[in-house]
Each structure stands twice: as C-alpha cells, then as structure tokens.
Amino acid sequence: MKIIQLFQYKDSISRKMPFFEEENQLNSLNDLMAFNLMNTEKVTEFIIEIEDDFAFEDAKQEELLMMCKNAKESIDHYFNTVLDDYTLNR
C-alpha cells in the first residue's frame, strides 16, 4: 500500500494542485472572512491509501470520486481569485 494525494477542483480530479498563485492562498479564517466568498475558489486535497499497482491514468472519474469520498483525510484550500483594495494594501 502507498499514500497519494488527489486534488479536486470543481468537477475535475488531478494528481497536481491546480494553478493558483501561492500568494493568493487564504491561510486563515480571518483571510477567508475578509474576502467576498464569490471571489474565492476551493481546492480539496485528499490523502488516499491505494494499492501499489494503482494506475491513476487508467482510473475512471467515478472510481476517483469514490476514492476521494473514502479518503483518510481531506484538506480544503481556498484561493482569492480577484484582487481588491484589501489585497493591494497588504
């Protein structure tokens, strides 16, 4: 068995984090509350234990979704997608 990370962004699941700027990541509840939720995007990271011979490329979307549902752990990452005065004055 081995541990992998999968990332879900909207309806897609990938092995890599979507391309959001690291400086736009919201790291605390205060950061999240400072922005209008309409200006944020959520990426969920799933920590999954799989068989050693698992091939991501051969897995169907439904199988990946089921693996994510049964993940040992998940972490939500939020990103600001629109710069406003708050961001510019930080």
Short mmCIF file of C-alpha atoms in Angstrom, two decimals:
data_model
loop_
_atom_site.label_atom_id
_atom_site.label_comp_id
_atom_site.label_asym_id
_atom_site.label_seq_id
_atom_site.Cartn_x
_atom_site.Cartn_y
_atom_site.Cartn_z
CA MET A 1 0.00 0.00 0.00
CA LYS A 2 1.06 3.57 -0.63
CA ILE A 3 -0.30 7.03 0.10
CA ILE A 4 -1.12 9.54 -2.65
CA GLN A 5 -2.69 12.97 -2.81
CA LEU A 6 -5.53 13.81 -5.16
CA PHE A 7 -6.89 17.31 -5.71
CA GLN A 8 -10.48 18.09 -6.59
CA TYR A 9 -11.26 21.41 -8.21
CA LYS A 10 -14.85 21.83 -9.34
CA ASP A 11 -15.64 18.63 -11.28
CA SER A 12 -12.09 17.51 -12.02
CA ILE A 13 -9.68 15.36 -10.04
CA SER A 14 -5.95 15.52 -10.63
CA ARG A 15 -2.70 14.48 -9.04
CA LYS A 16 -1.41 18.07 -9.02
CA MET A 17 -2.72 21.21 -7.35
CA PRO A 18 -4.48 23.49 -9.86
CA PHE A 19 -2.50 26.52 -10.95
CA PHE A 20 -3.43 29.20 -8.42
CA GLU A 21 -0.87 31.74 -7.28
CA GLU A 22 0.54 30.77 -3.89
CA GLU A 23 0.36 34.38 -2.66
CA ASN A 24 -3.41 34.28 -3.28
CA GLN A 25 -3.93 31.35 -0.92
CA LEU A 26 -6.06 32.25 2.08
CA ASN A 27 -4.30 30.80 5.11
CA SER A 28 -6.62 31.67 7.96
CA LEU A 29 -10.25 32.12 8.79
CA ASN A 30 -9.62 35.87 9.05
CA ASP A 31 -8.28 35.89 5.47
CA LEU A 32 -11.30 33.96 4.26
CA MET A 33 -13.73 36.28 6.03
CA ALA A 34 -12.01 39.37 4.61
CA PHE A 35 -12.95 38.40 1.06
CA ASN A 36 -16.31 38.12 -0.58
CA LEU A 37 -16.88 34.37 -0.96
CA MET A 38 -17.77 34.99 -4.60
CA ASN A 39 -14.09 35.81 -5.16
CA THR A 40 -12.68 32.57 -3.80
CA GLU A 41 -12.08 29.14 -5.26
CA LYS A 42 -11.85 25.96 -3.21
CA VAL A 43 -9.49 23.08 -3.96
CA THR A 44 -9.86 19.97 -1.81
CA GLU A 45 -6.81 17.80 -1.22
CA PHE A 46 -7.47 14.14 -0.39
CA ILE A 47 -4.95 11.84 1.30
CA ILE A 48 -5.67 8.36 -0.02
CA GLU A 49 -4.19 4.94 0.64
CA ILE A 50 -4.03 2.82 -2.53
CA GLU A 51 -2.60 -0.44 -3.77
CA ASP A 52 0.99 -0.31 -5.04
CA ASP A 53 -0.10 -1.22 -8.57
CA PHE A 54 -2.77 1.53 -8.84
CA ALA A 55 -2.52 3.50 -12.11
CA PHE A 56 -4.14 6.95 -11.94
CA GLU A 57 -4.20 7.21 -15.73
CA ASP A 58 -6.33 4.04 -16.00
CA ALA A 59 -8.86 5.06 -13.35
CA LYS A 60 -12.31 6.31 -14.33
CA GLN A 61 -13.70 9.56 -12.92
CA GLU A 62 -16.33 7.66 -10.90
CA GLU A 63 -13.62 5.49 -9.31
CA LEU A 64 -11.56 8.57 -8.41
CA LEU A 65 -14.61 10.26 -6.86
CA MET A 66 -15.32 7.16 -4.76
CA MET A 67 -11.69 7.09 -3.60
CA CYS A 68 -11.97 10.73 -2.57
CA LYS A 69 -15.19 10.05 -0.66
CA ASN A 70 -13.38 7.30 1.28
CA ALA A 71 -10.18 9.28 1.86
CA LYS A 72 -8.42 9.07 5.21
CA GLU A 73 -8.09 12.84 5.34
CA SER A 74 -9.09 15.89 3.35
CA ILE A 75 -7.83 19.46 3.44
CA ASP A 76 -9.67 22.43 1.91
CA HIS A 77 -7.52 25.12 0.31
CA TYR A 78 -9.06 28.49 -0.56
CA PHE A 79 -7.68 30.96 -3.08
CA ASN A 80 -8.57 34.57 -3.76
CA THR A 81 -9.31 34.94 -7.46
CA VAL A 82 -9.99 38.68 -7.65
CA LEU A 83 -7.58 41.30 -6.33
CA ASP A 84 -9.20 44.16 -4.47
CA ASP A 85 -8.04 47.07 -2.30
CA TYR A 86 -7.52 44.77 0.69
CA THR A 87 -5.07 42.60 -1.26
CA LEU A 88 -3.25 45.53 -2.80
CA ASN A 89 -2.70 47.21 0.56
CA ARG A 90 -1.36 44.18 2.45
#
